[in-house]
CSV table of C-alpha atoms in Angstrom, one decimal:
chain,number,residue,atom,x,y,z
A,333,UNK,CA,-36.7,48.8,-5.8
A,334,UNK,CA,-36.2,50.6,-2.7
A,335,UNK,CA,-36.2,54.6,-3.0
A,336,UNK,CA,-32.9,56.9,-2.6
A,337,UNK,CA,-33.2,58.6,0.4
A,338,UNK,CA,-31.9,62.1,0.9
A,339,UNK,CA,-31.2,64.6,3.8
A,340,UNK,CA,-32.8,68.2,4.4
A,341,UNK,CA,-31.5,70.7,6.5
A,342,UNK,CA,-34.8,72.6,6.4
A,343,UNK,CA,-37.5,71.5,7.3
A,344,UNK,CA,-40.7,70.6,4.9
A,345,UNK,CA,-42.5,73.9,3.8
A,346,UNK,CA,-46.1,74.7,4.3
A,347,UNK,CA,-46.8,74.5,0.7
A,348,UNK,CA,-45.3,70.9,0.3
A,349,UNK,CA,-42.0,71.6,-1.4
A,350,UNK,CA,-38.8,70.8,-0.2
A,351,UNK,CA,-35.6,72.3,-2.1
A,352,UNK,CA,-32.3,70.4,-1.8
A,353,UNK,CA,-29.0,72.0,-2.2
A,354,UNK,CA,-25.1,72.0,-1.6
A,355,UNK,CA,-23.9,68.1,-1.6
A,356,UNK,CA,-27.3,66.7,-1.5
A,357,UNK,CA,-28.4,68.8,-4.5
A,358,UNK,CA,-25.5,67.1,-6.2
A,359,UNK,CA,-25.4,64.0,-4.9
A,360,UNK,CA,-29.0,63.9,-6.7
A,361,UNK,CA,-28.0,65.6,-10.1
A,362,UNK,CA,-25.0,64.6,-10.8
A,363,UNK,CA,-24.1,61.6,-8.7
A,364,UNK,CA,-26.9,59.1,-9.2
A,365,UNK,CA,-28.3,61.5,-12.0
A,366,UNK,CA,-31.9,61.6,-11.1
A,367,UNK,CA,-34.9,63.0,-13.7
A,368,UNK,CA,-37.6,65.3,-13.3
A,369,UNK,CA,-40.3,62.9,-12.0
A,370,UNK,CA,-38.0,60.7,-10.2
A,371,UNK,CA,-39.4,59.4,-7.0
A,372,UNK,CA,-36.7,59.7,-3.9
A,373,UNK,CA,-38.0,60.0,0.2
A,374,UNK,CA,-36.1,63.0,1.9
A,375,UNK,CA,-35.8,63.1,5.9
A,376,UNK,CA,-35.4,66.4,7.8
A,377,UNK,CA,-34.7,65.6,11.4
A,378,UNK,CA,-38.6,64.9,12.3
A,379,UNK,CA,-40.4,61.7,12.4
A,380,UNK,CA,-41.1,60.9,9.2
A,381,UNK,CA,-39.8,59.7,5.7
A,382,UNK,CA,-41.1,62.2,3.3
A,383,UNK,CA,-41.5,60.0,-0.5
A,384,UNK,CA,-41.2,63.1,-2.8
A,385,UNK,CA,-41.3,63.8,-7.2
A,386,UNK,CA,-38.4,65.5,-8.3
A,387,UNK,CA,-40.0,68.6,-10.1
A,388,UNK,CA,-37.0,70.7,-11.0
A,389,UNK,CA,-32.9,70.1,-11.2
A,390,UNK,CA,-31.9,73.4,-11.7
A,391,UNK,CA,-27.9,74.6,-11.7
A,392,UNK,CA,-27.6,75.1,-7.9
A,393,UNK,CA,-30.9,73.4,-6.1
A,394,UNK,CA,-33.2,70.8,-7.1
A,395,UNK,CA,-36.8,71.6,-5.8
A,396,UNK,CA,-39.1,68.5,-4.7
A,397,UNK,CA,-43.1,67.6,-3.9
A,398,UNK,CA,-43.8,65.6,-1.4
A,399,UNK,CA,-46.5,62.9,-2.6
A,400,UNK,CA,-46.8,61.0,0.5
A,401,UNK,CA,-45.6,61.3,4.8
A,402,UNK,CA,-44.9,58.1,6.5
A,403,UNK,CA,-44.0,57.3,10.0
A,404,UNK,CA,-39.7,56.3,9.7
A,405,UNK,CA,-39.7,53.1,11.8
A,406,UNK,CA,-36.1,53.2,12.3
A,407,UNK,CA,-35.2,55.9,15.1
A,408,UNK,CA,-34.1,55.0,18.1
A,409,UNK,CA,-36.6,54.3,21.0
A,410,UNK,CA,-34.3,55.1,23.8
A,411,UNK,CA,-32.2,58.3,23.9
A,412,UNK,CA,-28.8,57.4,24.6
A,413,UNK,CA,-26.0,60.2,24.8
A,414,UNK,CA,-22.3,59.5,23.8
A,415,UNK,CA,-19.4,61.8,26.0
A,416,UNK,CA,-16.3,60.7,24.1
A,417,UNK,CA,-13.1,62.3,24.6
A,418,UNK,CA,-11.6,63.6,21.6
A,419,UNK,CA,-9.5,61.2,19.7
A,420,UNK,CA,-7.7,61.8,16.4
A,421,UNK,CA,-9.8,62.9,13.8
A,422,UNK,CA,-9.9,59.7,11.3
A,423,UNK,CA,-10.8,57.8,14.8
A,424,UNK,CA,-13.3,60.5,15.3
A,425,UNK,CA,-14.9,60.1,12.1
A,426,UNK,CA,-15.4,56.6,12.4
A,427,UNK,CA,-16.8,56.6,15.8
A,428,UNK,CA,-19.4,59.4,14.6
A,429,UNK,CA,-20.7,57.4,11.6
A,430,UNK,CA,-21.1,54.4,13.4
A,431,UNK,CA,-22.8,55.4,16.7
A,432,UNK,CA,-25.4,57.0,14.5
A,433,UNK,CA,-26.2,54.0,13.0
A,434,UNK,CA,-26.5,52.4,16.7
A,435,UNK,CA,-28.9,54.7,17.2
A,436,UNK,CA,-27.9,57.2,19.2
A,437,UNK,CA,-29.2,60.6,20.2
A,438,UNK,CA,-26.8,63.0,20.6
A,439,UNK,CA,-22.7,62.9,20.7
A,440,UNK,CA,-20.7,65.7,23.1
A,441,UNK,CA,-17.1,65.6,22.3
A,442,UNK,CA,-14.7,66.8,24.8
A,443,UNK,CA,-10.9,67.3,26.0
A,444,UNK,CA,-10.2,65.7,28.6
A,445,UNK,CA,-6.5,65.1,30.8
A,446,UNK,CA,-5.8,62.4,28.6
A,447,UNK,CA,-7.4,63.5,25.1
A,448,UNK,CA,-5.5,62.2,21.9
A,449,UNK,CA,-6.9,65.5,20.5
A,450,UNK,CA,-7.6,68.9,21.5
A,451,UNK,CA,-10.8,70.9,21.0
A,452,UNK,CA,-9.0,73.9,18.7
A,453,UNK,CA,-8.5,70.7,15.8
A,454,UNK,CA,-11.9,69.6,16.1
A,455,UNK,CA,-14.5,69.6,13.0
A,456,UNK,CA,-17.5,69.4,14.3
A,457,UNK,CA,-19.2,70.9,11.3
A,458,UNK,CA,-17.8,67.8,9.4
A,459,UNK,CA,-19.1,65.2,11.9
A,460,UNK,CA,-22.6,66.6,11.7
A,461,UNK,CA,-22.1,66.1,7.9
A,462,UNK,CA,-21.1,62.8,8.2
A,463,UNK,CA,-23.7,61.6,10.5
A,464,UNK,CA,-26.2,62.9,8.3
A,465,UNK,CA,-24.9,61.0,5.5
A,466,UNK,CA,-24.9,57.6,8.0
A,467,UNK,CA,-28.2,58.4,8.9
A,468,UNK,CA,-29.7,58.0,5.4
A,469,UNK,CA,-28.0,54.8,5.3
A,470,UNK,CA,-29.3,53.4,8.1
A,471,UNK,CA,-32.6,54.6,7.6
A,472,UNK,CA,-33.3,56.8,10.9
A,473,UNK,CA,-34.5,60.1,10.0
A,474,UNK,CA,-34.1,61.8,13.2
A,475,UNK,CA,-30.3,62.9,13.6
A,476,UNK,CA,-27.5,62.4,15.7
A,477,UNK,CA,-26.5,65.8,17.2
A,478,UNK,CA,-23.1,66.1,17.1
A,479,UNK,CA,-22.4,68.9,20.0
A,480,UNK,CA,-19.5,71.4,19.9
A,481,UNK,CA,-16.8,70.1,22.2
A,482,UNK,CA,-16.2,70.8,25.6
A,483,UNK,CA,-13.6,71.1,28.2
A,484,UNK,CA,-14.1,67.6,31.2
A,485,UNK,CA,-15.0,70.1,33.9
A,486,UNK,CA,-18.3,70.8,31.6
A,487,UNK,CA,-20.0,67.5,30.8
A,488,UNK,CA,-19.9,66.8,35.0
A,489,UNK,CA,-23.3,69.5,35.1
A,490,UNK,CA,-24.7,68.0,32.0
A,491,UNK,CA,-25.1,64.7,33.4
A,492,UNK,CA,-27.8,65.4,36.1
A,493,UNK,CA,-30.4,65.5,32.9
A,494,UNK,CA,-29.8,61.3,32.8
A,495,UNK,CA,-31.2,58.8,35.1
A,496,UNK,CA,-27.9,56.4,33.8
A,497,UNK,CA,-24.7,57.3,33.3
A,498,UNK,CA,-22.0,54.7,32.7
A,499,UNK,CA,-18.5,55.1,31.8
A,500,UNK,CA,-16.3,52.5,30.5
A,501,UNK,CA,-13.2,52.3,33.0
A,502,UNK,CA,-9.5,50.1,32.5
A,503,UNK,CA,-9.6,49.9,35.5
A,504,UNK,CA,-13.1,48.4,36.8
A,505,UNK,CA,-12.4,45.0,37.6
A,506,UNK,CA,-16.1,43.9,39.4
A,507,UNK,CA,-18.9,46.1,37.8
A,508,UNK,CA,-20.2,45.1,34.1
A,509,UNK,CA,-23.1,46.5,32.8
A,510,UNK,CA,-24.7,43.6,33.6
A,511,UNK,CA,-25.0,44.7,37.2
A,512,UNK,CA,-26.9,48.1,36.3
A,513,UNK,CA,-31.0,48.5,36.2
A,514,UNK,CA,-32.3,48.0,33.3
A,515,UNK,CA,-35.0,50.7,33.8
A,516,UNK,CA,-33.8,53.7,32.3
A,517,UNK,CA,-35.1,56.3,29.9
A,518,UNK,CA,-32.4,59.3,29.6
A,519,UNK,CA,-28.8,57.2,29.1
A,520,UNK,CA,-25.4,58.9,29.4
A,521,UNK,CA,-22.4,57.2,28.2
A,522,UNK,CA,-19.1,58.4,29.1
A,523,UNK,CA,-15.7,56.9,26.7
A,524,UNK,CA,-12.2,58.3,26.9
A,525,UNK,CA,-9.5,58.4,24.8
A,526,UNK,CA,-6.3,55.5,25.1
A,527,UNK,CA,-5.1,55.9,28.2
A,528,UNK,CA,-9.1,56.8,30.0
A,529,UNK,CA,-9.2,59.2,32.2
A,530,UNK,CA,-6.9,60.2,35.3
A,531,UNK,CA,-7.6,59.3,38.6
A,532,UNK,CA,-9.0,63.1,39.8
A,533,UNK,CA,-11.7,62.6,36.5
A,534,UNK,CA,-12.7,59.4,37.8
A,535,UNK,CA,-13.2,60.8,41.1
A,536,UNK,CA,-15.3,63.2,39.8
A,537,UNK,CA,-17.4,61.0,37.3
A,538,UNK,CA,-17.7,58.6,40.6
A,539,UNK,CA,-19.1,62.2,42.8
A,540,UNK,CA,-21.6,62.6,39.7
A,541,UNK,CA,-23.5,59.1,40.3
A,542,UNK,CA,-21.7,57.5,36.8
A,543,UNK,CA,-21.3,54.0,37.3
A,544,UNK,CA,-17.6,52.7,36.3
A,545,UNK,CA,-17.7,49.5,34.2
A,546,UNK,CA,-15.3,46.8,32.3
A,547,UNK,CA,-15.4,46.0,28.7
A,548,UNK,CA,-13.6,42.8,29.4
A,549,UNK,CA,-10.1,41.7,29.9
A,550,UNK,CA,-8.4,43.4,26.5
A,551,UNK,CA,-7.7,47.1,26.2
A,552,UNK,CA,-9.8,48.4,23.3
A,553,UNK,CA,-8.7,51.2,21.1
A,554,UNK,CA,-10.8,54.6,21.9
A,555,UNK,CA,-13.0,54.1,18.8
A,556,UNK,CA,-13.5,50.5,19.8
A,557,UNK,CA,-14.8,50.7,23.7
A,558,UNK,CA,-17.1,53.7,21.7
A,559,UNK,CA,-18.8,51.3,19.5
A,560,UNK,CA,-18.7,48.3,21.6
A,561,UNK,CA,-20.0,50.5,24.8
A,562,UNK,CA,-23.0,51.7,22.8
A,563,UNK,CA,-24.0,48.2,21.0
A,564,UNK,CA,-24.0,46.8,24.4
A,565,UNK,CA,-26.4,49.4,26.0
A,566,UNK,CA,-28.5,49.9,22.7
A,567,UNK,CA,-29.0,46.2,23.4
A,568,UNK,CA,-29.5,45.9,27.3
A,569,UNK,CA,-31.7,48.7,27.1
A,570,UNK,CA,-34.0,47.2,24.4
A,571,UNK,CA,-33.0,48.9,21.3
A,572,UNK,CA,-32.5,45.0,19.7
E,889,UNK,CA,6.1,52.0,32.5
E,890,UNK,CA,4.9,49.2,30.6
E,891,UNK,CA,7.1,47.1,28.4
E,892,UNK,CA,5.9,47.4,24.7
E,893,UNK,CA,5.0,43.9,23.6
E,894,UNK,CA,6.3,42.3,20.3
E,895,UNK,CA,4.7,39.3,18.3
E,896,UNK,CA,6.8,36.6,17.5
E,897,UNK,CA,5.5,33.5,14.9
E,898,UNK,CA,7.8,31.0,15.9
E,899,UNK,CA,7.9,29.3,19.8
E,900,UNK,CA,10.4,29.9,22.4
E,901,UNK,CA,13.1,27.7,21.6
E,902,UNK,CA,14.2,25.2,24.6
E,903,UNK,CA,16.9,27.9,25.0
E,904,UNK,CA,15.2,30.3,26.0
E,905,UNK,CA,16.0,32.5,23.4
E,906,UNK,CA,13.4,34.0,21.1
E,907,UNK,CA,14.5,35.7,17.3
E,908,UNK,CA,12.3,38.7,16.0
E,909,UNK,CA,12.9,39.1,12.3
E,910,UNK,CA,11.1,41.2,9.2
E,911,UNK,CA,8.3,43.8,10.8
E,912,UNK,CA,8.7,42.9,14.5
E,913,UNK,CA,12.6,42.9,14.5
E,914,UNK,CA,12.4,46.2,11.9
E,915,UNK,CA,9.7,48.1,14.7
E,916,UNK,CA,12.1,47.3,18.2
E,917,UNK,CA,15.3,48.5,15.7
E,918,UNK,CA,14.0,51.6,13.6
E,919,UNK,CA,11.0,52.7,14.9
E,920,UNK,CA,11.2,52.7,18.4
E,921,UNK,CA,14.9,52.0,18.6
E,922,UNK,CA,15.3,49.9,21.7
E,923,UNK,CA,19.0,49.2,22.7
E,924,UNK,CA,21.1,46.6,23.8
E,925,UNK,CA,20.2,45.3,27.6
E,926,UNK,CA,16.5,46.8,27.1
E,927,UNK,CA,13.1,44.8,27.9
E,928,UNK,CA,10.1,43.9,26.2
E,929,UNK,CA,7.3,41.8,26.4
E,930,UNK,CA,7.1,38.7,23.3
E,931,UNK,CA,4.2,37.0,22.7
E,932,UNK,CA,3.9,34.2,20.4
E,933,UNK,CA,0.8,32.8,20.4
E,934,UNK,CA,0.4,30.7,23.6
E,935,UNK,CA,-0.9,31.5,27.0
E,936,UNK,CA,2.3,33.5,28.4
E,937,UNK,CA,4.0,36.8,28.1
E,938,UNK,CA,7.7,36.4,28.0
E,939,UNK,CA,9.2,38.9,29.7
E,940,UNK,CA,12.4,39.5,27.5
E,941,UNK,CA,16.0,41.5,27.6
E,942,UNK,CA,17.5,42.2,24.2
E,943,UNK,CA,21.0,40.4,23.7
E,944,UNK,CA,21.3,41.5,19.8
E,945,UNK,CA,20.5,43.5,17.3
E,946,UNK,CA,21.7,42.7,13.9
E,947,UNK,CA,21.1,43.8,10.3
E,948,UNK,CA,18.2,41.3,9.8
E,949,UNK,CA,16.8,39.9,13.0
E,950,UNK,CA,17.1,40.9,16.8
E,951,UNK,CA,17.6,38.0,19.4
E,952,UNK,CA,16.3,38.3,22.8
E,953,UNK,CA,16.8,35.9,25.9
E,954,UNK,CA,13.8,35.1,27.9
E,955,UNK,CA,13.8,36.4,31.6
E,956,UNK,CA,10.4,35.8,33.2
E,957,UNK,CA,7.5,33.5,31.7
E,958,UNK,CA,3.6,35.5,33.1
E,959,UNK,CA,0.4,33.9,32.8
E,960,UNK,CA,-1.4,35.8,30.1
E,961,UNK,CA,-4.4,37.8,31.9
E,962,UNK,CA,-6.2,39.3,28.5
E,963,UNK,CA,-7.2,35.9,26.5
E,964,UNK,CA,-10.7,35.5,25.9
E,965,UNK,CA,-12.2,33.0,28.1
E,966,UNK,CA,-15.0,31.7,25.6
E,967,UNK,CA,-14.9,31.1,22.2
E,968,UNK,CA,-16.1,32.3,20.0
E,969,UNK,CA,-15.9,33.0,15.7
E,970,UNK,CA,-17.1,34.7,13.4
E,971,UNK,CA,-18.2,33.8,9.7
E,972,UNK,CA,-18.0,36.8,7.7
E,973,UNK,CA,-18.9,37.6,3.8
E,974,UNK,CA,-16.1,39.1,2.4
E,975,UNK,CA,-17.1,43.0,2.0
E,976,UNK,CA,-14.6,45.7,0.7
E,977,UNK,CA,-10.9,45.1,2.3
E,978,UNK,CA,-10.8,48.8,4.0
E,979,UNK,CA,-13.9,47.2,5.6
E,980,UNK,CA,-12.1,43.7,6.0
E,981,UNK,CA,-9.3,45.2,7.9
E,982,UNK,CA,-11.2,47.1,10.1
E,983,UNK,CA,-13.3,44.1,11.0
E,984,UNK,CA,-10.1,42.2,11.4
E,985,UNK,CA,-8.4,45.1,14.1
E,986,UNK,CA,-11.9,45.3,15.6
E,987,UNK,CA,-12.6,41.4,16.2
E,988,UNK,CA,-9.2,40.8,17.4
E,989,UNK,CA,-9.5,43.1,20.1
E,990,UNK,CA,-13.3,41.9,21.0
E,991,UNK,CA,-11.5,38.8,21.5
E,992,UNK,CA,-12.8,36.4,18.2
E,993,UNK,CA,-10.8,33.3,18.3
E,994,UNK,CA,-11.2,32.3,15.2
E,995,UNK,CA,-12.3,34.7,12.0
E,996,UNK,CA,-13.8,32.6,8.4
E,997,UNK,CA,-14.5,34.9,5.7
E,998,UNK,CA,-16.7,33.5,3.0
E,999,UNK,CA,-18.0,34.5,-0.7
E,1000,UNK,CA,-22.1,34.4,0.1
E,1001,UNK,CA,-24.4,35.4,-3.4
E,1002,UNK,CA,-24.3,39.3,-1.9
E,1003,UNK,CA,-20.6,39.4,-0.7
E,1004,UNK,CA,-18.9,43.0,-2.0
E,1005,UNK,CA,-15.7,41.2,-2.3
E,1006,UNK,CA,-14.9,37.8,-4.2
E,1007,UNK,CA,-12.7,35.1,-2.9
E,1008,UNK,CA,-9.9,36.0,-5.6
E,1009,UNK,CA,-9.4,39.5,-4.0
E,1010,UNK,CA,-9.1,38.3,-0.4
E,1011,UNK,CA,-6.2,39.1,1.5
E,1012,UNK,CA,-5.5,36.3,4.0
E,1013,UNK,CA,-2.0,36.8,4.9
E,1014,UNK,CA,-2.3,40.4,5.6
E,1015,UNK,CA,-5.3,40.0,7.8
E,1016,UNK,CA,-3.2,37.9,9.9
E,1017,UNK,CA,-0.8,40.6,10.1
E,1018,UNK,CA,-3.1,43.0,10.8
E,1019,UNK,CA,-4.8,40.8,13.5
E,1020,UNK,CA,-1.2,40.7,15.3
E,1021,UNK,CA,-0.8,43.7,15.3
E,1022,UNK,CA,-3.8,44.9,17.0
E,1023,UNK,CA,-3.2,41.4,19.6
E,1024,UNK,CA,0.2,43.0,20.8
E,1025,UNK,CA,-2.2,46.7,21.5
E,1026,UNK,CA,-5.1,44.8,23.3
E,1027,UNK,CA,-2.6,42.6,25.2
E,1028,UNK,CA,-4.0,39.5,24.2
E,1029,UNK,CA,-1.2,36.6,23.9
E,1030,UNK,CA,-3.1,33.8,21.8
E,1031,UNK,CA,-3.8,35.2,18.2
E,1032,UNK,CA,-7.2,35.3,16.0
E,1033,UNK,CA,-6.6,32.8,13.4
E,1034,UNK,CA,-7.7,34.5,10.3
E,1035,UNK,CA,-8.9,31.3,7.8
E,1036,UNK,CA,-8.9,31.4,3.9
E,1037,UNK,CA,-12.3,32.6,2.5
E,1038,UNK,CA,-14.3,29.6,1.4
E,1039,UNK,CA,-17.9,29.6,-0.2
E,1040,UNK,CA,-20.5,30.2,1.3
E,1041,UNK,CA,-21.8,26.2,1.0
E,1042,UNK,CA,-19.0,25.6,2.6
E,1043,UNK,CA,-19.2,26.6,6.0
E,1044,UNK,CA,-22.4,25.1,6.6
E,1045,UNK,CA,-20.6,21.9,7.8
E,1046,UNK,CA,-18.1,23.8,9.7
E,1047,UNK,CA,-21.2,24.7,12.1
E,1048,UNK,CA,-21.9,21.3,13.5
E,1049,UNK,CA,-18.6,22.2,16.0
E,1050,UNK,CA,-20.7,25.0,17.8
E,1051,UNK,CA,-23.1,25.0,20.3
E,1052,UNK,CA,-24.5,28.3,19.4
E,1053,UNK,CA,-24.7,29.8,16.2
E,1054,UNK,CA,-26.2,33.0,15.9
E,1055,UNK,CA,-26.6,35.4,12.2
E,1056,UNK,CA,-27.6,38.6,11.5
E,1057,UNK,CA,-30.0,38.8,9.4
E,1058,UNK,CA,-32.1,42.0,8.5
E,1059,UNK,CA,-35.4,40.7,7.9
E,1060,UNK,CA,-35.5,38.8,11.8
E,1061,UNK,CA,-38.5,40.9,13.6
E,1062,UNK,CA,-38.6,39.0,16.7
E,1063,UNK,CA,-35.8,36.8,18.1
E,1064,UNK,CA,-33.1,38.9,19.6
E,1065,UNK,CA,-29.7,37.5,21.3
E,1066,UNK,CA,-32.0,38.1,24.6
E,1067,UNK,CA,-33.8,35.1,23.7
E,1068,UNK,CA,-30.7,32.6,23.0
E,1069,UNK,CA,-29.8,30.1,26.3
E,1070,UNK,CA,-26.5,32.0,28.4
E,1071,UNK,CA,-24.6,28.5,28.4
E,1072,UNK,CA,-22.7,27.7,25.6
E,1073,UNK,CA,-19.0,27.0,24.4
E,1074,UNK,CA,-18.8,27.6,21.1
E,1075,UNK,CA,-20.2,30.4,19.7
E,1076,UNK,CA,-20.6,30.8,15.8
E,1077,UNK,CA,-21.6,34.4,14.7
E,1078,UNK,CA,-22.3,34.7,10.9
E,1079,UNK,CA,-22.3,38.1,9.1
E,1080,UNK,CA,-23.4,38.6,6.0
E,1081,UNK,CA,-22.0,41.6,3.7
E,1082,UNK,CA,-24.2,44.3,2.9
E,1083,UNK,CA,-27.5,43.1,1.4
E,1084,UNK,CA,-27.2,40.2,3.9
E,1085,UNK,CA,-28.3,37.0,2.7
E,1086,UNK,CA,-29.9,35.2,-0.2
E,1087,UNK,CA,-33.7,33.7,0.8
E,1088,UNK,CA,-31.8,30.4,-0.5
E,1089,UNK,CA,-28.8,31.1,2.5
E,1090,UNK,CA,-31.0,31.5,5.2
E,1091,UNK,CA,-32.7,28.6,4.6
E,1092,UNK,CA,-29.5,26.7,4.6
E,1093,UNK,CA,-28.4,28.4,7.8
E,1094,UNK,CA,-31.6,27.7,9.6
E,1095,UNK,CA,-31.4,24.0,8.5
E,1096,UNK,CA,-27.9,24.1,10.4
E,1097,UNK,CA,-30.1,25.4,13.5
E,1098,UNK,CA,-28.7,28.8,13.3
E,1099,UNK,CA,-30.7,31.4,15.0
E,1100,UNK,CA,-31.3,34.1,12.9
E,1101,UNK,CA,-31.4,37.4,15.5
E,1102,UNK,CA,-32.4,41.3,14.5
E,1103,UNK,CA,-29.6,43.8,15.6
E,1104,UNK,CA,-31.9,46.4,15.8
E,1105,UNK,CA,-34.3,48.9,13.9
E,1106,UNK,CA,-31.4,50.2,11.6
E,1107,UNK,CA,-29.5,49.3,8.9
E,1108,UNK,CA,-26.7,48.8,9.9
E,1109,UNK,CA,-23.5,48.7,7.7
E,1110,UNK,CA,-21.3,45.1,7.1
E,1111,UNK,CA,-18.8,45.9,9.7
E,1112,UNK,CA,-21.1,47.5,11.9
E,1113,UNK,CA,-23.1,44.4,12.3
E,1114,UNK,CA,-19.8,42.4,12.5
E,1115,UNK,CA,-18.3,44.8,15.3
E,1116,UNK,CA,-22.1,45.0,17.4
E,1117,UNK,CA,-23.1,41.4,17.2
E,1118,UNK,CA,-19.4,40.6,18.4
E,1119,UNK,CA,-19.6,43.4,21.3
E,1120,UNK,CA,-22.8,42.0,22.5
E,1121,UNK,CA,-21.9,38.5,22.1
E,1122,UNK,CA,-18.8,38.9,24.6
E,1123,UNK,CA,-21.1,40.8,26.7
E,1124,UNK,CA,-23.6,38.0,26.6
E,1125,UNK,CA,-22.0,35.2,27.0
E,1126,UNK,CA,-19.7,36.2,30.1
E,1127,UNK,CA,-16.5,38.4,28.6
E,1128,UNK,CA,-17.7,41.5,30.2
């Protein structure tokens, strides 16, 4: 029987212990109603899965030992950033659970010309909390950072720190990703909302070395071209 | 500004007048409230837009006369479908919306010894609907035939017509889609539902010369795999 696995904010302490609380304290007490000397692994955002003892529930926390650290073997090898335009929130949602299970690094929301939603409605506190709870599922126990959104204009000086950037464009016709080098460590992925982005954006994602590619012959929803974007890439670039 | 398309079950008639009734006929009346003389776009499942003007509209069904016949650009061009255990129907649908717009031809659910969902609870006719729908937003003209679920030992002779066939399957170390010949037809992708497949399944399937490929280090979720293996199969095999 494969152990529960549980998410820390904190990281281990020095003396061993690690003390869940809020949803994950009760997701542990009163959900799956674990005992005292129940066996459960815990991840905290580093490199390993922590197998723990449960060695008090107590009203508001449940305090745990770790027995034994071992190397998670299901983070992502290449670090692959998601840019997505801010779509409505149930679309939002979805898109942030499943591209932490693809595997990747780090998500930056942001408003752009054609943005389905604006940054003042976005809940970013809730998309961390959601990818936290995908990465358990999927096993990764490194998380997805889920940035506060940003304005267009501000992603174009973020994406000199990536040695690819591709954006998925309605309007490409010629370039797939096929055409692109495979050789690259620090991957950018821009996605926007229905409609994509307006000519002056593209301009500027063109003047910022992104490479403009097709998704095929159908128009995807937002969330779609998201997920479909990054399953390609995770699997160009090696991930599968 | 682009015509808003419609879906219409039945064929042109040699008239060249086409009748939208029930959910089409109530979404051009009520919902986006076209008049008299306006045009649209009706697809009905063959390789053409119709390009239409609205002659009635009536209590129970709109009528519209044909006024240009276009070669449908957003067809997939390989085909490809998917075998997929029946999981949860939020999770059905969404694999349904998804697939449609990757551009699946043809979409088998089946009842597999893991499957979340049984035969009995399946929802055939409303996938369908739900498929159309999302044809008429990705522009595609032919639909994604959405099959009654069958078991599981029945589908294995429904693989002989494909070229390719390709599963997911969570305990594959080494082959990857990367490894599978370019040239091929008829693609077969099987998912399983969460838990994947039975020892006893994947024997079966390999016996069929399916390929059994990892997606990845993660665990990924039913719909995920369904959605990712579909994305990179298009990708693969010439879409994108």
């Amino acid at each position: 029987m494969e152990l529960k696995r549980f998410f820390s904010n904190s990281k281990i302490e020095n003396n061993g212990f690690v003390v869940l609380e809020n949803e994950e304290h009760n997701h542990l007490k009163n959900v799956l109603r674990f005992k005292i000397k129940d066996k459960v692994i815990v991840v905290c955002n580093d490199n390993f899965d922590y197998v723990c003892e449960i060695e008090e529930i107590n009203k508001n926390n449940s305090v745990l030992k770790v027995i034994e650290k071992q190397e998670n073997k299901h983070n992502p090898k290449i670090n692959v950033s998601v840019f997505q335009a801010l779509v409505k929130n149930d679309n939002m949602n979805l898109i942030v659970q499943k591209l932490t299970e693809l595997g990747v690094t780090k998500l930056i929301p942001f408003e752009s010309t054609f943005s389905t939603s604006k940054i003042k409605e976005a809940k970013t506190d809730k998309w961390q909390k959601i990818s936290n709870q995908s990465l358990k599922q999927c096993k990764r126990s490194l998380c997805m950072q889920v940035e506060n959104p940003v304005k267009f204009s501000n992603i174009l000086p973020m994406l000199k720190n990536y040695d690819c950037i591709i954006f998925a464009n309605e309007c490409e016709k010629t370039t797939s990703i096929k055409n692109i080098n495979e050789k690259a460590n620090n991957i950018a992925l821009i996605v926007g909302s229905e409609g994509g982005f307006s000519e002056e954006e593209i301009k500027q994602l063109l003047n910022y070395d992104a490479i403009s590619v097709t998704l095929g012959n159908r128009i995807l929803r937002a969330e779609t071209a998201s997920i479909a974007l990054t399953s390609v890439t995770m699997y160009k670039f090696g991930e599968w």
